Short mmCIF file of C-alpha atoms in Angstrom, two decimals:
data_model
loop_
_atom_site.label_atom_id
_atom_site.label_comp_id
_atom_site.label_asym_id
_atom_site.label_seq_id
_atom_site.Cartn_x
_atom_site.Cartn_y
_atom_site.Cartn_z
CA CYS A 1 -2.93 5.54 5.16
CA ILE A 2 -2.94 1.78 4.76
CA VAL A 3 -4.52 0.24 1.67
CA THR A 4 -4.98 -3.47 2.18
CA SER A 5 -6.87 -6.41 0.74
CA LYS A 6 -7.50 -7.59 4.28
CA ARG A 7 -10.62 -6.76 6.23
CA LYS A 8 -10.18 -3.52 8.13
CA ILE A 9 -10.59 -5.19 11.53
CA LEU A 10 -7.66 -7.53 10.83
CA ALA A 11 -5.43 -4.70 9.62
CA ARG A 12 -6.30 -2.64 12.70
CA ARG A 13 -5.47 -5.58 14.96
CA GLY A 14 -2.06 -5.96 13.33
CA LEU A 15 -1.30 -2.29 13.93
CA GLU A 16 -2.39 -2.58 17.56
CA ILE A 17 -0.25 -5.68 18.18
CA PHE A 18 2.84 -3.75 17.11
CA ASN A 19 1.65 -0.43 18.57
CA LEU A 20 1.70 1.28 15.16
CA GLN A 21 -1.86 2.63 14.97
CA ASP A 22 -0.81 6.21 15.76
CA TYR A 23 1.40 6.34 12.67
CA PHE A 24 -1.44 5.93 10.16
CA SER A 25 -4.35 8.27 9.54
CA GLY A 26 -6.65 5.61 8.17
CA ILE A 27 -7.16 2.16 6.75
CA ILE A 28 -8.82 1.31 3.46
CA GLY A 29 -9.77 -2.34 3.75
CA TYR A 30 -11.43 -4.94 1.60
CA GLU A 31 -14.92 -3.83 2.62
CA ASP A 32 -14.35 -0.18 1.70
CA THR A 33 -14.50 -0.58 -2.09
CA ASP A 34 -16.44 -2.71 -4.52
CA LYS A 35 -13.40 -3.14 -6.74
CA HIS A 36 -10.09 -4.30 -5.30
CA LYS A 37 -6.41 -4.26 -6.17
CA PRO A 38 -5.17 -4.05 -8.86
CA ASN A 39 -8.12 -1.76 -9.60
CA PRO A 40 -7.21 1.80 -8.52
CA ASP A 41 -10.36 2.29 -6.39
CA PRO A 42 -8.71 1.48 -3.03
CA ILE A 43 -5.88 3.97 -3.63
CA ASN A 44 -8.31 6.56 -4.95
CA LYS A 45 -10.36 6.19 -1.77
CA ALA A 46 -7.20 6.65 0.33
CA LEU A 47 -6.25 9.74 -1.66
CA SER A 48 -9.71 11.15 -1.05
CA LEU A 49 -9.50 10.37 2.69
CA LEU A 50 -6.14 12.14 2.88
CA ASN A 51 -7.20 14.97 0.57
CA ALA A 52 -4.07 14.18 -1.43
CA LYS A 53 -3.16 14.25 -5.10
CA PRO A 54 -1.63 11.23 -6.91
CA GLU A 55 1.69 13.03 -7.32
CA GLU A 56 1.88 13.41 -3.51
CA ALA A 57 1.54 9.68 -2.82
CA ILE A 58 3.52 6.48 -3.02
CA MET A 59 2.32 2.90 -2.63
CA ILE A 60 4.71 0.71 -0.68
CA GLY A 61 3.79 -2.86 -1.42
CA ASP A 62 4.86 -6.46 -1.31
CA SER A 63 2.92 -7.89 -4.22
CA VAL A 64 2.37 -7.44 -7.91
CA PHE A 65 -1.21 -6.38 -7.08
CA ASP A 66 0.11 -3.44 -5.04
CA ILE A 67 2.40 -2.32 -7.84
CA LYS A 68 -0.34 -2.68 -10.47
CA CYS A 69 -2.79 -0.81 -8.23
CA ALA A 70 -0.32 2.07 -7.91
CA LYS A 71 0.29 2.18 -11.66
CA ASN A 72 -3.46 2.11 -12.32
CA ALA A 73 -3.99 4.99 -9.87
CA GLY A 74 -1.16 7.04 -11.38
CA ILE A 75 1.01 7.08 -8.27
CA LYS A 76 4.60 6.00 -7.65
CA SER A 77 5.31 2.58 -6.21
CA ALA A 78 7.98 0.96 -4.09
CA PHE A 79 8.31 -2.81 -3.92
CA VAL A 80 9.70 -4.25 -0.68
CA SER A 81 12.09 -7.05 -1.55
CA TRP A 82 12.03 -8.68 1.90
CA SER A 83 8.45 -9.80 1.45
CA GLU A 84 7.37 -13.42 1.33
CA ALA A 85 5.61 -12.49 -1.90
CA GLY A 86 8.98 -12.59 -3.62
CA ASP A 87 9.64 -10.86 -6.90
CA TYR A 88 7.24 -8.70 -8.83
CA GLN A 89 6.16 -10.09 -12.15
CA ASP A 90 4.08 -9.57 -15.29
CA ASN A 91 6.53 -6.95 -16.59
CA ILE A 92 5.19 -4.51 -14.00
CA VAL A 93 8.20 -2.58 -12.78
CA PRO A 94 7.93 -0.49 -9.61
CA ASP A 95 9.42 2.99 -9.45
CA TYR A 96 11.61 1.83 -6.57
CA THR A 97 12.68 -1.45 -4.99
CA ILE A 98 13.82 -1.31 -1.39
CA GLY A 99 15.63 -3.93 0.63
CA GLU A 100 15.22 -2.27 4.01
CA LEU A 101 12.82 0.23 5.51
CA SER A 102 15.43 2.93 6.00
CA GLN A 103 15.70 3.27 2.20
CA LEU A 104 12.30 4.97 2.22
CA LEU A 105 13.97 8.04 3.69
CA ASP A 106 15.92 8.49 0.46
CA ILE A 107 12.72 8.23 -1.57
CA ILE A 108 10.43 10.50 0.38
#
């Protein structure tokens, strides 16, 4: 499931452009919660949609807001170091930092 601060229609369009929509079971967008990252509500909504527990999930993110959101929701986090967002900050340390997508296989 994708948890994004973008509007759902924009996230869906991005998936369609790269033909990735079949790999995700849902999108939680900006309009789906009243509170947004770093508040845990978007992740909690995704967990509910997936009927998943926090210990079964991981947030893969490219910003400090993603990492904080994961911490606030009680799930693991992986920061992607290739992002334009650069380094994480505010003494928020992700559970994992990955430099390439294939490293996710070692984590999951």
